[in-house]
Each structure stands twice: as structure tokens, then as C-alpha cells.
Amino acid sequence: MSVRAGIVVTGTEVLTGRVQDLNGPWIADRLLELGVELAYVTQCGDRAADIEAELQFLAAQGVDLIITSGGLGPTADDLTVATVAHFAGRDLVLDTALEARIAEILRTLMAARGGEVDFEAVMAANRKQAMVPAGAQILDPVGTAPGVVVEPGPGRPAIVVLPGPPRELQPMWPRAVETAAVQQAIAGRTVYRQDTVRMFGLAESGLAETLREAESRIEGFAELEITTCLRRGELEIVTRYESTASDAYTALIDLLRDRYPAELFSEDGALIDDQVAALLAGRTFATAESCTAGLLAARIADRAGSSAYLAGGVVSYSNQAKVDLLGVDPALIADHGAVSEPVARAMAEGALARFGADTAVGITGIAGPGGGSAEKPVGTVCFGVALAGRPTLVRTVRLPGDRTDVRERSTTVAMHLLRGELLAQRSG
Amino acid sequence: MSVRAGIVVTGTEVLTGRVQDLNGPWIADRLLELGVELAYVTQCGDRAADIEAELQFLAAQGVDLIITSGGLGPTADDLTVATVAHFAGRDLVLDTALEARIAEILRTLMAARGGEVDFEAVMAANRKQAMVPAGAQILDPVGTAPGVVVEPGPGRPAIVVLPGPPRELQPMWPRAVETAAVQQAIAGRTVYRQDTVRMFGLAESGLAETLREAESRIEGFAELEITTCLRRGELEIVTRYESTASDAYTALIDLLRDRYPAELFSEDGALIDDQVAALLAGRTFATAESCTAGLLAARIADRAGSSAYLAGGVVSYSNQAKVDLLGVDPALIADHGAVSEPVARAMAEGALARFGADTAVGITGIAGPGGGSAEKPVGTVCFGVALAGRPTLVRTVRLPGDRTDVRERSTTVAMHLLRGELLAQRSG
């Protein structure tokens, strides 16, 4: 027997797409880890009738667990708790202990902010947040809004009511899962393993063919639930399976390893960013970017601790900047064009020298929409990877998509070329 | 009478949060422009029973229009058209003209790709895409998947079936809206105006107070449907109103202009990026970035045509790079620290000199999680804005949030400081 769940995301700003919903995907991941199948995600505005219609829909589909996010604030358009109480046939009652707890939080917050505030007025507005469905379990507030868990009835789902801000919702989730109500609702779940592998330089259709082959060759293949998706130009393959299907999974990985020795770069789910960060440890890295204009340096710096190996970079958007700041020979640009392998090499080597680095990447390309030619169409990008003590690697690729796609994918290609060179140097 | 719509987003990769749904928010915007109220967005996996349950739910709520996205491909898990046909009580029939059209598209695609392909096998797989609900209107494919429009029945919604890839869905939308079926479904809609203003440097709670004041002072204020949201550190205020409420909207803008002369930077919805791009025309711009590590240069370069004014930038992550590449005096760093106004000034002025630019921005800050101190906590960021012929502006701000937030918001602060200086120089 499998356990199914549904998510209700409330809030007009999410429904209208002006704020991206981060809670649905985050809860989806947690449910997957738990072994609970997510059947539906629904979004509606701050309207009681719409929220209750969605709760009824999910209950009618027989889900075992409903999670709501949002609508727990102190204002009039925060309706979720009252709506859930009505749906569950419970009275809304004032929890005086909770009221005291919220008062304490508000007092601390207001003291920290200072200034003259009418504490009683604020407390009156926030009293609403201490009204909960009779008999429901309270999840202590992370901000000022408490969460609520309503236990399942006969043939009725358990309901977990969480606040909208991800930084409040996320710490509450493990506490919600621990409640008796949720444990009862998910008792029948199947525990799955989930493994992720990543490939680069392979089309989704090529993989689909290999998976069809695996279907006929690997015993127990049908017990593997495989989903593939393209992310930043890489292929992510997530497989979910019960422990009885471990052999089939091992056989699948063996097959992929055999067919795609160059493309399969991660068997443990590690991102290329994780791998490059590990390989750069103890080194000094610099960038020289034209079309990506800082995206590669920013991607490297995205990780806390990157200052240990990132010296810096030059965004050499103009030809003059390539000459002045990276020491690229103007004759190279005149002879081969700014987007060429000789210039990419000179940029990488220039960054190596100027930053006193031992590792550098140069990128120069045509991101579009203008600037393309028959010989060098939009999407043509040249890379140089310079490692001290090795000949500089150069590569030219042609990337699909629009300006944003080309720039974004260029950083992914650069990460993979860099990884390859660092591994090659390490292995001798 | 208002017209309501619901969206059904299908696809396991979207439901599980592995791929972000871009279609829901995009369609939400289009519906808003049309004057159709979006009541629900629902997501489910590639399962016929789940898709049909969502269609039934939306129909039961009385929506006039349902839009589906995804599940139109050639493979077995692409089920949307068959499910919609079943839901609408229509047979699924082969449209031979459409089949010929798809064959033609495939032939062109395969010829472009070259290589040996079994055209008949591919065509057989794609024949499925020419199966449509009897009597439905076809929307010509943008990729290989056609869209479908099913006309409304008595008390039943019209259904628009669109493919999942945004680049296919988006061009099909206007054609779907033109169909008689959709026009019939949305005939009762109210046409609204929608205007956007943007503010910077103002908390949402401050604005809320001004809006409460507006409520009591402006006649017809209740007819303005105002939503506010924070985006990249800016406050976006979108107002939707019927033309009869134009005077109330004008009075609201007058009030905002009066109260927030410094904060209200856009009355026509233009982004700060649009304004800075216009102000940089004819100039030469360079960046010197530490904690943002290229994000500002990349943001400027995000716009096609930016090469006309963007010379480049230096990512001076290490102190040595600040000295070597930007000419920052090491004594300044020793005396004031790398995160200080004197260093931000020297970085901006160094970028001005090294790139031969007339406009430059320097950013140095503590993005966290480490590196903070009592005096300079995480989130402290110093800016320098250097314009040739003017004293360099320096500013220090303390930004909230995590490493990613601090870096992202720093670029927004830089854009606003830059805009201010460019406007000041122009008017002075």
C-alpha cells in the first residue's frame, strides 16, 4: 500500500506568478525522502472558498496527508487555519498558552527594533494567530505564526498547516513529521532508496535508447522508477527503488558506465560545482570572461569558502580590455577575431599571469542575438583552460538557445573542461 | 460577471519540483492582461486518472476556461490529449491533414540533423500526436506537438491544451485566444488596466501604512486592486482597475510621489536595469567587484547591446588582485580593511583608470556565512561610484539575508547608486 499526499499552496502573489513558490518543490523533496507519493500540488488565492474547495478535492482523491503553506499571518486575508478548522469540522479556539508564547516573541522582536510601539495593539492583531482548531497539535512558531497539525479521521487525511515564508516552514517540517497524527497518516508508506547520477555531453534521446536496451537486458528493471531531466545543460537521472531492486540498479549503473565513460561524471549525485570546488582546493584560480561577463567567477564564488582558491577574474568585454588587462596580443584579435581559440588561450594564460594563479579559464563567444556570422554563428563559444605546467587546452563549441541560455551553458561547459584538465593533471 | 480560469500543469518532473514550472506564472500574466481571473493552478504527474480528477475539480468549481500544459509528446506517458477527450466526452480521432503536417516538420528536422534515421519508425511514434478530440480546433505545432482547443459546452469550460516547453507554448497562446471557443468562454470578462510602479529603499510595512491612508483619503480607492511584492530588494506595486477608476489611480500615484520622492523610481513599470541601460548609452562602463564576484558585470551584460557601453570589469576577490589589477594602495587595505569605503572608492577609481572608462562601480563586502565581525557584520557592503569629472560617491549598507541574498541585493543597490549619480551629473 502506498501513501499519497497533496499540497495546497495559498497566496495571491504565488497564484499570479509574481512570487515563485519555493514551498511546493521543497515539500515534494521531503515527501520523496519519506517514501510518500506526492499526487497533487494546488495553488489558489487568499479566499476561504477556494482553499476549502482544494482541501475537499484532495480528500476526495483519497490522499492520506495534506500539507498547506501560507495564510497564517495576523491580517484579515490570512484564512488558512480557520478554513482548515471548518473543513475538519472543528471549532476554532483560543489557545492561551500559545497566545502567551506569541506575546513573548513579539515583545522580544519589538524590543530589538526599539522605538515607540503600542504593544497591546500589536498583540490584539496577533491574537488571531493563537486561534487553532480544537484538539489540533501546535507547532511552535519560528517567526510569529504557529503551525498546526490536525489528526486524520476515518477515511480523512491528516492536515499539516505551515506558514508561507520558507525560512519558517522548513524548520517546522521535521517537527510536523514527528507528530503522532502525521506518523499515523504515513504509517503505510514504502521506504525507497533514491540515487542520482549526472551526465554531460549526451542528448536525452540517446539516453532514452540506452534505457530501452536496459529494459530488455536487466532483470528487475521494471522495479526502477527512473526520471531524467535536463538541468543547466546536464542530464540528471534520478532512480527511486525499493531495496529489493538494488541489484537492478547496480546493473543499470554498470551499463551506463560502460556506454558513457566520458559523459557519466557523477555517480553519487554530486554537482559539477561540488567536484570542481574539491579539485580547486589548494590551488589559485582566476577567470577571463568575455560573453559570460562574470557569470563563471560568480558561480565559483557562490560557494562559501571559495575565497580559499578564487583569486579573481577579468571581465574583458571590449577588445581593448583583453589587451590592457589580460595582455592579449592585438594581432591575435586582428588575425583570428575576438571569438577564436588563440584568443581564448591568450585570455586564460593572461589571467594565469596577472593573478599569479596556477589555474585559469578563458571564455570568449557570441551570445547573440547579434554578432553572428556564417562562419561563427550565434552560440559559438571558445574556451581556454590553462594549468601551470601543462599546455593550455582550447575548445570551441556551438551552444543552442538564446542569449541567456548560451551564457549560462557556457559556464557549465567551462566547469566540465576545467574538471577534465584538473583530473588529467592529477592522474599524471 | 467575472470570468474565471484554472490551469492544469502536468508532468512528474514539475510535480516533484525537479523542473520549475514556468508555464503557470506565464499564463497567469496573460490571463491578467485579458481580464480573466485565475482561480486555481493545479499540478499532477503523468497519470490519466490524476489529470482527469483535476479537470473535473476545475469544472466543478465553475471555471469558464481550463488551460493545460504538458503531456503532448509522442511517448506513452504523454496522456493529456486523450484524457481531455475522455473528460469532454469526445472520441479521439486521427486528423490526417495534421498527420501530414507533422510528417513534414519531422522530415525537415531530420534532414537538418542528418544521419541515418528510420523515418517510418519516427513517424509511427509521432502519429499519436495527430490524434485529437473529435471536433476540436487544432493549434499548429511550433515544435512537433500540436495544441488543441475544445469548445465550451453548456455549463462546461472551454479547454485549451498546450505543450509543456515554454518556447512552444508561448507562441501558441495568442492563437488559442483568437479561437471562437476561447472567445466564447471569456466573453463576459472585464477589461482592466494594469499599471506598475517601483520603489527602492522602502519597507513593505511603510507602504502598507501609506495605502491605509490612501484608503481614507482617495475617493474610489476601493476600486483599485493593488498587490505589492518584494523583488530583488525592490518593491513592485501592481494596480489593476477598470477605466472608471483612473482618477483614483492618478490620486494614488500623486500621493506616492509626494510621500516617497526618493524611493519612487519607476512610474511606468520600467526596471532599474532599463533605466541604467538608457543612462549608460554613450558612456564607457567598468566594474570592480569583490563579494559580488562578477554578478554586477553579468547583470549589465545580460542585455543585448550592452557591449556598446560595457568595457569590462575586474573580479578582485583576493586583496592581491585589488592591488595588482586595480591599483588599490595596500596601505588602504591594511589601515581600513578590504571591506571599507576607502577601498570601495579606490576600486571604482582603479576600474575607471584601467579600463579607460568614464563610469565605474566598486563593490566590496562580507557576504557570509563567515568573515563577519562585531564592527562589520555579515551583510556589510561598501560601494563606490566613480564618474569622470565628479567626486567619487561612497556608501556603506547592511543587507539582510544569506550569502546569495547579500550578493544579489548588492547588485541592486549598486544599480540604484549608479542611476542616482548619472542623473545627478546630467542635471548638474
PDB file of C-alpha atoms in Angstrom, chain A residues 121-237:
ATOM      1  CA  ALA A 121      -2.484  46.935  19.602  1.00  0.00           C
ATOM      2  CA  VAL A 122       0.096  44.651  18.018  1.00  0.00           C
ATOM      3  CA  MET A 123      -0.849  41.853  20.395  1.00  0.00           C
ATOM      4  CA  ALA A 124      -4.529  42.230  19.552  1.00  0.00           C
ATOM      5  CA  ALA A 125      -3.732  41.891  15.848  1.00  0.00           C
ATOM      6  CA  ASN A 126      -1.640  38.821  16.559  1.00  0.00           C
ATOM      7  CA  ARG A 127      -4.162  37.157  18.901  1.00  0.00           C
ATOM      8  CA  LYS A 128      -5.723  35.738  15.746  1.00  0.00           C
ATOM      9  CA  GLN A 129      -2.602  33.588  15.362  1.00  0.00           C
ATOM     10  CA  ALA A 130      -3.356  31.859  18.684  1.00  0.00           C
ATOM     11  CA  MET A 131      -6.759  30.647  17.416  1.00  0.00           C
ATOM     12  CA  VAL A 132      -6.410  26.979  16.468  1.00  0.00           C
ATOM     13  CA  PRO A 133      -8.730  24.075  15.591  1.00  0.00           C
ATOM     14  CA  ALA A 134      -9.927  22.354  18.782  1.00  0.00           C
ATOM     15  CA  GLY A 135      -7.730  19.364  19.609  1.00  0.00           C
ATOM     16  CA  ALA A 136      -5.107  20.201  16.999  1.00  0.00           C
ATOM     17  CA  GLN A 137      -1.437  19.918  17.787  1.00  0.00           C
ATOM     18  CA  ILE A 138       0.560  23.151  17.771  1.00  0.00           C
ATOM     19  CA  LEU A 139       3.921  23.544  16.059  1.00  0.00           C
ATOM     20  CA  ASP A 140       5.822  26.282  17.875  1.00  0.00           C
ATOM     21  CA  PRO A 141       6.367  29.422  15.807  1.00  0.00           C
ATOM     22  CA  VAL A 142       9.685  30.059  14.079  1.00  0.00           C
ATOM     23  CA  GLY A 143       8.543  33.585  13.186  1.00  0.00           C
ATOM     24  CA  THR A 144       5.326  34.639  14.924  1.00  0.00           C
ATOM     25  CA  ALA A 145       2.999  32.176  13.164  1.00  0.00           C
ATOM     26  CA  PRO A 146       2.484  28.758  14.762  1.00  0.00           C
ATOM     27  CA  GLY A 147       1.869  25.700  12.599  1.00  0.00           C
ATOM     28  CA  VAL A 148      -0.984  23.284  13.239  1.00  0.00           C
ATOM     29  CA  VAL A 149      -1.380  19.531  12.749  1.00  0.00           C
ATOM     30  CA  VAL A 150      -4.893  18.037  12.578  1.00  0.00           C
ATOM     31  CA  GLU A 151      -5.051  14.284  13.065  1.00  0.00           C
ATOM     32  CA  PRO A 152      -6.613  12.055  10.406  1.00  0.00           C
ATOM     33  CA  GLY A 153     -10.242  10.942  10.821  1.00  0.00           C
ATOM     34  CA  PRO A 154     -11.746   7.738   9.453  1.00  0.00           C
ATOM     35  CA  GLY A 155     -11.196   7.967   5.700  1.00  0.00           C
ATOM     36  CA  ARG A 156      -9.972  11.542   6.120  1.00  0.00           C
ATOM     37  CA  PRO A 157      -6.460  12.871   5.693  1.00  0.00           C
ATOM     38  CA  ALA A 158      -4.184  14.345   8.321  1.00  0.00           C
ATOM     39  CA  ILE A 159      -3.571  18.035   7.693  1.00  0.00           C
ATOM     40  CA  VAL A 160      -0.334  19.912   8.342  1.00  0.00           C
ATOM     41  CA  VAL A 161      -0.725  23.693   8.251  1.00  0.00           C
ATOM     42  CA  LEU A 162       2.558  25.557   7.758  1.00  0.00           C
ATOM     43  CA  PRO A 163       3.481  29.224   7.278  1.00  0.00           C
ATOM     44  CA  GLY A 164       4.393  30.632   3.872  1.00  0.00           C
ATOM     45  CA  PRO A 165       7.938  32.003   4.389  1.00  0.00           C
ATOM     46  CA  PRO A 166      10.361  29.151   3.566  1.00  0.00           C
ATOM     47  CA  ARG A 167      12.633  30.110   6.463  1.00  0.00           C
ATOM     48  CA  GLU A 168       9.699  29.489   8.835  1.00  0.00           C
ATOM     49  CA  LEU A 169       8.215  26.491   7.051  1.00  0.00           C
ATOM     50  CA  GLN A 170      11.401  24.465   6.702  1.00  0.00           C
ATOM     51  CA  PRO A 171      12.392  24.215  10.385  1.00  0.00           C
ATOM     52  CA  MET A 172       8.803  23.265  11.268  1.00  0.00           C
ATOM     53  CA  TRP A 173       8.627  20.352   8.847  1.00  0.00           C
ATOM     54  CA  PRO A 174      10.637  17.756  10.835  1.00  0.00           C
ATOM     55  CA  ARG A 175       8.587  18.601  13.925  1.00  0.00           C
ATOM     56  CA  ALA A 176       5.372  18.114  11.966  1.00  0.00           C
ATOM     57  CA  VAL A 177       6.560  14.729  10.699  1.00  0.00           C
ATOM     58  CA  GLU A 178       7.277  13.596  14.265  1.00  0.00           C
ATOM     59  CA  THR A 179       3.708  14.205  15.426  1.00  0.00           C
ATOM     60  CA  ALA A 180       1.531  11.192  16.116  1.00  0.00           C
ATOM     61  CA  ALA A 181      -1.030  12.493  13.616  1.00  0.00           C
ATOM     62  CA  VAL A 182       1.417  12.509  10.710  1.00  0.00           C
ATOM     63  CA  GLN A 183       3.039   9.237  11.750  1.00  0.00           C
ATOM     64  CA  GLN A 184      -0.417   7.644  11.755  1.00  0.00           C
ATOM     65  CA  ALA A 185      -1.213   9.066   8.310  1.00  0.00           C
ATOM     66  CA  ILE A 186       2.016   7.836   6.703  1.00  0.00           C
ATOM     67  CA  ALA A 187       2.274   4.507   8.537  1.00  0.00           C
ATOM     68  CA  GLY A 188       1.689   2.503   5.345  1.00  0.00           C
ATOM     69  CA  ARG A 189       4.452   4.143   3.329  1.00  0.00           C
ATOM     70  CA  THR A 190       7.072   2.313   1.368  1.00  0.00           C
ATOM     71  CA  VAL A 191      10.626   3.297   2.084  1.00  0.00           C
ATOM     72  CA  TYR A 192      12.537   3.881  -1.114  1.00  0.00           C
ATOM     73  CA  ARG A 193      16.140   4.428  -1.933  1.00  0.00           C
ATOM     74  CA  GLN A 194      16.873   7.286  -4.222  1.00  0.00           C
ATOM     75  CA  ASP A 195      20.069   7.692  -6.186  1.00  0.00           C
ATOM     76  CA  THR A 196      21.137  10.359  -8.618  1.00  0.00           C
ATOM     77  CA  VAL A 197      23.689  10.210 -11.394  1.00  0.00           C
ATOM     78  CA  ARG A 198      24.669  13.033 -13.718  1.00  0.00           C
ATOM     79  CA  MET A 199      25.900  13.064 -17.286  1.00  0.00           C
ATOM     80  CA  PHE A 200      27.236  15.760 -19.536  1.00  0.00           C
ATOM     81  CA  GLY A 201      27.545  15.853 -23.303  1.00  0.00           C
ATOM     82  CA  LEU A 202      24.729  13.424 -24.040  1.00  0.00           C
ATOM     83  CA  ALA A 203      21.292  14.092 -25.541  1.00  0.00           C
ATOM     84  CA  GLU A 204      18.188  12.956 -23.670  1.00  0.00           C
ATOM     85  CA  SER A 205      17.155  10.888 -26.693  1.00  0.00           C
ATOM     86  CA  GLY A 206      20.447   8.968 -26.638  1.00  0.00           C
ATOM     87  CA  LEU A 207      19.876   8.055 -23.023  1.00  0.00           C
ATOM     88  CA  ALA A 208      16.276   7.030 -23.773  1.00  0.00           C
ATOM     89  CA  GLU A 209      17.624   4.460 -26.242  1.00  0.00           C
ATOM     90  CA  THR A 210      20.037   3.037 -23.668  1.00  0.00           C
ATOM     91  CA  LEU A 211      17.213   2.812 -21.145  1.00  0.00           C
ATOM     92  CA  ARG A 212      15.120   0.830 -23.628  1.00  0.00           C
ATOM     93  CA  GLU A 213      18.043  -1.532 -24.029  1.00  0.00           C
ATOM     94  CA  ALA A 214      18.372  -1.787 -20.241  1.00  0.00           C
ATOM     95  CA  GLU A 215      14.693  -2.692 -20.060  1.00  0.00           C
ATOM     96  CA  SER A 216      15.256  -5.821 -22.119  1.00  0.00           C
ATOM     97  CA  ARG A 217      18.614  -6.764 -20.618  1.00  0.00           C
ATOM     98  CA  ILE A 218      18.353  -6.078 -16.893  1.00  0.00           C
ATOM     99  CA  GLU A 219      16.270  -8.341 -14.711  1.00  0.00           C
ATOM    100  CA  GLY A 220      14.063  -6.353 -12.349  1.00  0.00           C
ATOM    101  CA  PHE A 221      14.475  -3.167 -14.410  1.00  0.00           C
ATOM    102  CA  ALA A 222      10.731  -2.542 -14.160  1.00  0.00           C
ATOM    103  CA  GLU A 223      11.102  -2.020 -10.415  1.00  0.00           C
ATOM    104  CA  LEU A 224      13.296   1.036 -11.000  1.00  0.00           C
ATOM    105  CA  GLU A 225      11.399   4.310 -11.234  1.00  0.00           C
ATOM    106  CA  ILE A 226      13.661   6.438 -13.379  1.00  0.00           C
ATOM    107  CA  THR A 227      13.156  10.104 -14.173  1.00  0.00           C
ATOM    108  CA  THR A 228      15.545  12.135 -16.281  1.00  0.00           C
ATOM    109  CA  CYS A 229      15.761  15.824 -16.716  1.00  0.00           C
ATOM    110  CA  LEU A 230      17.989  18.430 -18.286  1.00  0.00           C
ATOM    111  CA  ARG A 231      19.426  20.959 -15.876  1.00  0.00           C
ATOM    112  CA  ARG A 232      21.860  23.693 -16.926  1.00  0.00           C
ATOM    113  CA  GLY A 233      22.884  21.575 -19.922  1.00  0.00           C
ATOM    114  CA  GLU A 234      23.472  18.441 -17.865  1.00  0.00           C
ATOM    115  CA  LEU A 235      21.356  15.289 -17.724  1.00  0.00           C
ATOM    116  CA  GLU A 236      20.177  14.363 -14.240  1.00  0.00           C
ATOM    117  CA  ILE A 237      18.937  10.804 -13.757  1.00  0.00           C
TER     118      ILE A 237
END
